[in-house]
């Protein structure tokens, strides 16, 4: 029992040590709280609803479905990420219905609509070649 009393007693010699421990604990607690707030803000940050929708949404019909690959006659295929020139060579037998161009963040975006299919071409990097960015089936 005397040992417990000696340990809890606030003598001038022990007060400095207890204050140091209290300050250290408070700093650790503050760091944890700030970390939790930062993580919460990163996970639940609101999306910018005021930003305009991408222009492709106005050109592509709402019932269109995005696909990663288009299989054509004679074993030809068009994949997302394929160079524009190669994709256009594969699509040479299809009739172009509508074509539009617009500025995109990395260059010019081109939307080409064929019978039942819409392809979006745009560069994937600054000053890069245009590639198939999306394929939509209607």
mmCIF file of the C-alpha atoms, coordinates in Angstrom:
data_MODEL
# 
_entry.id   MODEL 
# 
loop_
_atom_site.group_PDB 
_atom_site.id 
_atom_site.type_symbol 
_atom_site.label_atom_id 
_atom_site.label_alt_id 
_atom_site.label_comp_id 
_atom_site.label_asym_id 
_atom_site.label_entity_id 
_atom_site.label_seq_id 
_atom_site.pdbx_PDB_ins_code 
_atom_site.Cartn_x 
_atom_site.Cartn_y 
_atom_site.Cartn_z 
_atom_site.occupancy 
_atom_site.B_iso_or_equiv 
_atom_site.pdbx_formal_charge 
_atom_site.auth_seq_id 
_atom_site.auth_comp_id 
_atom_site.auth_asym_id 
_atom_site.auth_atom_id 
_atom_site.pdbx_PDB_model_num 
ATOM 1   C CA . UNK A 1 1   ? 0.000   0.000   0.000   1.00 0.00 ? 1   UNK A CA 1 
ATOM 2   C CA . UNK A 1 2   ? 2.862   2.370   0.759   1.00 0.00 ? 2   UNK A CA 1 
ATOM 3   C CA . UNK A 1 3   ? 4.284   1.723   -2.690  1.00 0.00 ? 3   UNK A CA 1 
ATOM 4   C CA . UNK A 1 4   ? 1.049   2.903   -4.342  1.00 0.00 ? 4   UNK A CA 1 
ATOM 5   C CA . UNK A 1 5   ? 0.938   6.061   -2.259  1.00 0.00 ? 5   UNK A CA 1 
ATOM 6   C CA . UNK A 1 6   ? 4.543   6.852   -3.100  1.00 0.00 ? 6   UNK A CA 1 
ATOM 7   C CA . UNK A 1 7   ? 3.857   6.386   -6.801  1.00 0.00 ? 7   UNK A CA 1 
ATOM 8   C CA . UNK A 1 8   ? 0.784   8.673   -6.877  1.00 0.00 ? 8   UNK A CA 1 
ATOM 9   C CA . UNK A 1 9   ? 2.199   11.380  -4.676  1.00 0.00 ? 9   UNK A CA 1 
ATOM 10  C CA . UNK A 1 10  ? 3.007   14.615  -6.527  1.00 0.00 ? 10  UNK A CA 1 
ATOM 11  C CA . UNK A 1 11  ? 6.368   15.626  -5.209  1.00 0.00 ? 11  UNK A CA 1 
ATOM 12  C CA . UNK A 1 12  ? 8.242   18.426  -6.964  1.00 0.00 ? 12  UNK A CA 1 
ATOM 13  C CA . UNK A 1 13  ? 10.717  15.868  -8.323  1.00 0.00 ? 13  UNK A CA 1 
ATOM 14  C CA . UNK A 1 14  ? 7.998   13.799  -10.040 1.00 0.00 ? 14  UNK A CA 1 
ATOM 15  C CA . UNK A 1 15  ? 5.763   16.655  -11.270 1.00 0.00 ? 15  UNK A CA 1 
ATOM 16  C CA . UNK A 1 16  ? 8.055   17.463  -14.228 1.00 0.00 ? 16  UNK A CA 1 
ATOM 17  C CA . UNK A 1 17  ? 7.996   13.849  -15.425 1.00 0.00 ? 17  UNK A CA 1 
ATOM 18  C CA . UNK A 1 18  ? 4.196   13.670  -15.197 1.00 0.00 ? 18  UNK A CA 1 
ATOM 19  C CA . UNK A 1 19  ? 3.810   16.944  -17.145 1.00 0.00 ? 19  UNK A CA 1 
ATOM 20  C CA . UNK A 1 20  ? 6.115   15.627  -19.895 1.00 0.00 ? 20  UNK A CA 1 
ATOM 21  C CA . UNK A 1 21  ? 4.054   12.429  -20.169 1.00 0.00 ? 21  UNK A CA 1 
ATOM 22  C CA . UNK A 1 22  ? 0.793   14.410  -20.246 1.00 0.00 ? 22  UNK A CA 1 
ATOM 23  C CA . UNK A 1 23  ? 2.090   16.684  -23.028 1.00 0.00 ? 23  UNK A CA 1 
ATOM 24  C CA . UNK A 1 24  ? 3.317   13.693  -25.048 1.00 0.00 ? 24  UNK A CA 1 
ATOM 25  C CA . UNK A 1 25  ? -0.049  11.918  -24.665 1.00 0.00 ? 25  UNK A CA 1 
ATOM 26  C CA . UNK A 1 26  ? -1.924  15.066  -25.715 1.00 0.00 ? 26  UNK A CA 1 
ATOM 27  C CA . UNK A 1 27  ? 0.241   15.435  -28.845 1.00 0.00 ? 27  UNK A CA 1 
ATOM 28  C CA . UNK A 1 28  ? -0.309  11.789  -29.811 1.00 0.00 ? 28  UNK A CA 1 
ATOM 29  C CA . UNK A 1 29  ? -4.078  12.167  -29.300 1.00 0.00 ? 29  UNK A CA 1 
ATOM 30  C CA . UNK A 1 30  ? -4.142  15.374  -31.386 1.00 0.00 ? 30  UNK A CA 1 
ATOM 31  C CA . UNK A 1 31  ? -2.180  13.680  -34.170 1.00 0.00 ? 31  UNK A CA 1 
ATOM 32  C CA . UNK A 1 32  ? -4.613  10.756  -34.229 1.00 0.00 ? 32  UNK A CA 1 
ATOM 33  C CA . UNK A 1 33  ? -7.623  13.097  -34.349 1.00 0.00 ? 33  UNK A CA 1 
ATOM 34  C CA . UNK A 1 34  ? -6.154  15.139  -37.220 1.00 0.00 ? 34  UNK A CA 1 
ATOM 35  C CA . UNK A 1 35  ? -5.309  11.929  -39.104 1.00 0.00 ? 35  UNK A CA 1 
ATOM 36  C CA . UNK A 1 36  ? -8.845  10.618  -38.704 1.00 0.00 ? 36  UNK A CA 1 
ATOM 37  C CA . UNK A 1 37  ? -10.312 13.897  -39.948 1.00 0.00 ? 37  UNK A CA 1 
ATOM 38  C CA . UNK A 1 38  ? -8.048  13.877  -43.016 1.00 0.00 ? 38  UNK A CA 1 
ATOM 39  C CA . UNK A 1 39  ? -8.960  10.265  -43.836 1.00 0.00 ? 39  UNK A CA 1 
ATOM 40  C CA . UNK A 1 40  ? -12.674 10.989  -43.427 1.00 0.00 ? 40  UNK A CA 1 
ATOM 41  C CA . UNK A 1 41  ? -12.440 14.004  -45.740 1.00 0.00 ? 41  UNK A CA 1 
ATOM 42  C CA . UNK A 1 42  ? -10.581 12.029  -48.386 1.00 0.00 ? 42  UNK A CA 1 
ATOM 43  C CA . UNK A 1 43  ? -13.040 9.140   -48.285 1.00 0.00 ? 43  UNK A CA 1 
ATOM 44  C CA . UNK A 1 44  ? -16.232 11.162  -48.168 1.00 0.00 ? 44  UNK A CA 1 
ATOM 45  C CA . UNK A 1 45  ? -15.319 14.305  -50.102 1.00 0.00 ? 45  UNK A CA 1 
ATOM 46  C CA . UNK A 1 46  ? -18.328 15.532  -52.064 1.00 0.00 ? 46  UNK A CA 1 
ATOM 47  C CA . UNK A 1 47  ? -18.184 15.222  -55.821 1.00 0.00 ? 47  UNK A CA 1 
ATOM 48  C CA . UNK A 1 48  ? -18.358 18.427  -57.788 1.00 0.00 ? 48  UNK A CA 1 
ATOM 49  C CA . UNK A 1 49  ? -21.941 18.304  -59.032 1.00 0.00 ? 49  UNK A CA 1 
ATOM 50  C CA . UNK A 1 50  ? -21.615 21.713  -60.676 1.00 0.00 ? 50  UNK A CA 1 
ATOM 51  C CA . UNK A 1 51  ? -19.103 20.498  -63.262 1.00 0.00 ? 51  UNK A CA 1 
ATOM 52  C CA . UNK A 1 52  ? -20.531 20.121  -66.751 1.00 0.00 ? 52  UNK A CA 1 
ATOM 53  C CA . UNK A 1 53  ? -21.102 16.582  -67.947 1.00 0.00 ? 53  UNK A CA 1 
ATOM 54  C CA . UNK A 1 54  ? -18.710 15.328  -70.613 1.00 0.00 ? 54  UNK A CA 1 
ATOM 55  C CA . UNK A 1 55  ? -19.773 16.246  -74.113 1.00 0.00 ? 55  UNK A CA 1 
ATOM 56  C CA . UNK A 1 56  ? -19.902 12.590  -75.145 1.00 0.00 ? 56  UNK A CA 1 
ATOM 57  C CA . UNK A 1 57  ? -23.004 12.163  -72.985 1.00 0.00 ? 57  UNK A CA 1 
ATOM 58  C CA . UNK A 1 58  ? -24.901 14.541  -75.273 1.00 0.00 ? 58  UNK A CA 1 
ATOM 59  C CA . UNK A 1 59  ? -23.806 12.747  -78.452 1.00 0.00 ? 59  UNK A CA 1 
ATOM 60  C CA . UNK A 1 60  ? -24.204 9.157   -77.248 1.00 0.00 ? 60  UNK A CA 1 
ATOM 61  C CA . UNK A 1 61  ? -27.813 8.013   -76.729 1.00 0.00 ? 61  UNK A CA 1 
ATOM 62  C CA . UNK A 1 62  ? -28.808 7.278   -73.157 1.00 0.00 ? 62  UNK A CA 1 
ATOM 63  C CA . UNK A 1 63  ? -29.666 3.656   -73.980 1.00 0.00 ? 63  UNK A CA 1 
ATOM 64  C CA . UNK A 1 64  ? -26.176 2.980   -75.401 1.00 0.00 ? 64  UNK A CA 1 
ATOM 65  C CA . UNK A 1 65  ? -24.009 0.388   -73.658 1.00 0.00 ? 65  UNK A CA 1 
ATOM 66  C CA . UNK A 1 66  ? -20.239 0.741   -73.336 1.00 0.00 ? 66  UNK A CA 1 
ATOM 67  C CA . UNK A 1 67  ? -18.218 -2.303  -74.429 1.00 0.00 ? 67  UNK A CA 1 
ATOM 68  C CA . UNK A 1 68  ? -14.458 -2.970  -74.369 1.00 0.00 ? 68  UNK A CA 1 
ATOM 69  C CA . UNK A 1 69  ? -14.298 -4.577  -77.828 1.00 0.00 ? 69  UNK A CA 1 
ATOM 70  C CA . UNK A 1 70  ? -16.244 -4.567  -81.094 1.00 0.00 ? 70  UNK A CA 1 
ATOM 71  C CA . UNK A 1 71  ? -16.197 -7.713  -83.236 1.00 0.00 ? 71  UNK A CA 1 
ATOM 72  C CA . UNK A 1 72  ? -16.684 -7.076  -86.949 1.00 0.00 ? 72  UNK A CA 1 
ATOM 73  C CA . UNK A 1 73  ? -17.065 -9.277  -90.022 1.00 0.00 ? 73  UNK A CA 1 
ATOM 74  C CA . UNK A 1 74  ? -14.083 -11.186 -91.441 1.00 0.00 ? 74  UNK A CA 1 
ATOM 75  C CA . UNK A 1 75  ? -12.534 -11.637 -87.996 1.00 0.00 ? 75  UNK A CA 1 
ATOM 76  C CA . UNK A 1 76  ? -11.723 -7.963  -87.532 1.00 0.00 ? 76  UNK A CA 1 
ATOM 77  C CA . UNK A 1 77  ? -11.920 -6.412  -84.071 1.00 0.00 ? 77  UNK A CA 1 
ATOM 78  C CA . UNK A 1 78  ? -11.689 -2.934  -82.577 1.00 0.00 ? 78  UNK A CA 1 
ATOM 79  C CA . UNK A 1 79  ? -10.465 -2.645  -78.981 1.00 0.00 ? 79  UNK A CA 1 
ATOM 80  C CA . UNK A 1 80  ? -10.525 0.266   -76.560 1.00 0.00 ? 80  UNK A CA 1 
ATOM 81  C CA . UNK A 1 81  ? -6.997  1.716   -76.575 1.00 0.00 ? 81  UNK A CA 1 
ATOM 82  C CA . UNK A 1 82  ? -6.335  0.823   -80.229 1.00 0.00 ? 82  UNK A CA 1 
ATOM 83  C CA . UNK A 1 83  ? -4.808  3.522   -82.437 1.00 0.00 ? 83  UNK A CA 1 
ATOM 84  C CA . UNK A 1 84  ? -7.295  5.604   -84.419 1.00 0.00 ? 84  UNK A CA 1 
ATOM 85  C CA . UNK A 1 85  ? -5.808  4.722   -87.828 1.00 0.00 ? 85  UNK A CA 1 
ATOM 86  C CA . UNK A 1 86  ? -5.986  0.967   -87.165 1.00 0.00 ? 86  UNK A CA 1 
ATOM 87  C CA . UNK A 1 87  ? -9.549  1.223   -85.884 1.00 0.00 ? 87  UNK A CA 1 
ATOM 88  C CA . UNK A 1 88  ? -10.670 3.245   -88.916 1.00 0.00 ? 88  UNK A CA 1 
ATOM 89  C CA . UNK A 1 89  ? -9.105  0.642   -91.225 1.00 0.00 ? 89  UNK A CA 1 
ATOM 90  C CA . UNK A 1 90  ? -11.181 -2.037  -89.493 1.00 0.00 ? 90  UNK A CA 1 
ATOM 91  C CA . UNK A 1 91  ? -14.331 0.100   -89.795 1.00 0.00 ? 91  UNK A CA 1 
ATOM 92  C CA . UNK A 1 92  ? -13.861 0.884   -93.516 1.00 0.00 ? 92  UNK A CA 1 
ATOM 93  C CA . UNK A 1 93  ? -16.787 -1.351  -94.543 1.00 0.00 ? 93  UNK A CA 1 
ATOM 94  C CA . UNK A 1 94  ? -19.234 0.435   -92.202 1.00 0.00 ? 94  UNK A CA 1 
ATOM 95  C CA . UNK A 1 95  ? -21.147 3.559   -93.244 1.00 0.00 ? 95  UNK A CA 1 
ATOM 96  C CA . UNK A 1 96  ? -20.416 6.713   -91.226 1.00 0.00 ? 96  UNK A CA 1 
ATOM 97  C CA . UNK A 1 97  ? -23.669 8.306   -90.009 1.00 0.00 ? 97  UNK A CA 1 
ATOM 98  C CA . UNK A 1 98  ? -22.400 11.234  -87.941 1.00 0.00 ? 98  UNK A CA 1 
ATOM 99  C CA . UNK A 1 99  ? -19.056 12.752  -86.971 1.00 0.00 ? 99  UNK A CA 1 
ATOM 100 C CA . UNK A 1 100 ? -18.264 15.488  -84.444 1.00 0.00 ? 100 UNK A CA 1 
ATOM 101 C CA . UNK A 1 101 ? -15.131 17.002  -82.918 1.00 0.00 ? 101 UNK A CA 1 
ATOM 102 C CA . UNK A 1 102 ? -14.572 18.973  -79.726 1.00 0.00 ? 102 UNK A CA 1 
ATOM 103 C CA . UNK A 1 103 ? -11.790 20.057  -77.410 1.00 0.00 ? 103 UNK A CA 1 
ATOM 104 C CA . UNK A 1 104 ? -10.870 17.625  -74.671 1.00 0.00 ? 104 UNK A CA 1 
ATOM 105 C CA . UNK A 1 105 ? -8.374  18.014  -71.802 1.00 0.00 ? 105 UNK A CA 1 
ATOM 106 C CA . UNK A 1 106 ? -5.604  16.196  -73.697 1.00 0.00 ? 106 UNK A CA 1 
ATOM 107 C CA . UNK A 1 107 ? -6.387  17.172  -77.276 1.00 0.00 ? 107 UNK A CA 1 
ATOM 108 C CA . UNK A 1 108 ? -9.214  16.792  -79.764 1.00 0.00 ? 108 UNK A CA 1 
ATOM 109 C CA . UNK A 1 109 ? -12.035 14.345  -79.054 1.00 0.00 ? 109 UNK A CA 1 
ATOM 110 C CA . UNK A 1 110 ? -13.712 12.865  -82.116 1.00 0.00 ? 110 UNK A CA 1 
ATOM 111 C CA . UNK A 1 111 ? -17.038 11.053  -81.921 1.00 0.00 ? 111 UNK A CA 1 
ATOM 112 C CA . UNK A 1 112 ? -17.917 8.877   -84.917 1.00 0.00 ? 112 UNK A CA 1 
ATOM 113 C CA . UNK A 1 113 ? -21.330 7.233   -85.162 1.00 0.00 ? 113 UNK A CA 1 
ATOM 114 C CA . UNK A 1 114 ? -21.942 4.265   -87.417 1.00 0.00 ? 114 UNK A CA 1 
ATOM 115 C CA . UNK A 1 115 ? -25.077 2.156   -87.825 1.00 0.00 ? 115 UNK A CA 1 
ATOM 116 C CA . UNK A 1 116 ? -25.673 0.897   -84.247 1.00 0.00 ? 116 UNK A CA 1 
ATOM 117 C CA . UNK A 1 117 ? -22.150 1.750   -83.005 1.00 0.00 ? 117 UNK A CA 1 
ATOM 118 C CA . UNK A 1 118 ? -20.524 4.921   -81.690 1.00 0.00 ? 118 UNK A CA 1 
ATOM 119 C CA . UNK A 1 119 ? -16.765 5.234   -81.223 1.00 0.00 ? 119 UNK A CA 1 
ATOM 120 C CA . UNK A 1 120 ? -14.977 7.965   -79.292 1.00 0.00 ? 120 UNK A CA 1 
ATOM 121 C CA . UNK A 1 121 ? -11.386 8.790   -80.248 1.00 0.00 ? 121 UNK A CA 1 
ATOM 122 C CA . UNK A 1 122 ? -9.103  10.962  -78.122 1.00 0.00 ? 122 UNK A CA 1 
ATOM 123 C CA . UNK A 1 123 ? -5.440  11.049  -77.075 1.00 0.00 ? 123 UNK A CA 1 
ATOM 124 C CA . UNK A 1 124 ? -4.577  9.339   -73.796 1.00 0.00 ? 124 UNK A CA 1 
ATOM 125 C CA . UNK A 1 125 ? -1.625  11.701  -73.173 1.00 0.00 ? 125 UNK A CA 1 
ATOM 126 C CA . UNK A 1 126 ? -0.605  15.224  -74.169 1.00 0.00 ? 126 UNK A CA 1 
ATOM 127 C CA . UNK A 1 127 ? 0.566   15.407  -77.782 1.00 0.00 ? 127 UNK A CA 1 
ATOM 128 C CA . UNK A 1 128 ? -0.242  11.711  -78.173 1.00 0.00 ? 128 UNK A CA 1 
ATOM 129 C CA . UNK A 1 129 ? -1.946  9.898   -81.020 1.00 0.00 ? 129 UNK A CA 1 
ATOM 130 C CA . UNK A 1 130 ? -5.712  9.508   -80.881 1.00 0.00 ? 130 UNK A CA 1 
ATOM 131 C CA . UNK A 1 131 ? -6.906  6.155   -79.656 1.00 0.00 ? 131 UNK A CA 1 
ATOM 132 C CA . UNK A 1 132 ? -10.257 4.476   -79.180 1.00 0.00 ? 132 UNK A CA 1 
ATOM 133 C CA . UNK A 1 133 ? -11.427 5.847   -75.828 1.00 0.00 ? 133 UNK A CA 1 
ATOM 134 C CA . UNK A 1 134 ? -14.875 4.253   -75.810 1.00 0.00 ? 134 UNK A CA 1 
ATOM 135 C CA . UNK A 1 135 ? -17.120 1.981   -77.867 1.00 0.00 ? 135 UNK A CA 1 
ATOM 136 C CA . UNK A 1 136 ? -20.908 2.238   -77.458 1.00 0.00 ? 136 UNK A CA 1 
ATOM 137 C CA . UNK A 1 137 ? -23.491 -0.174  -78.833 1.00 0.00 ? 137 UNK A CA 1 
ATOM 138 C CA . UNK A 1 138 ? -27.082 0.995   -79.339 1.00 0.00 ? 138 UNK A CA 1 
# 
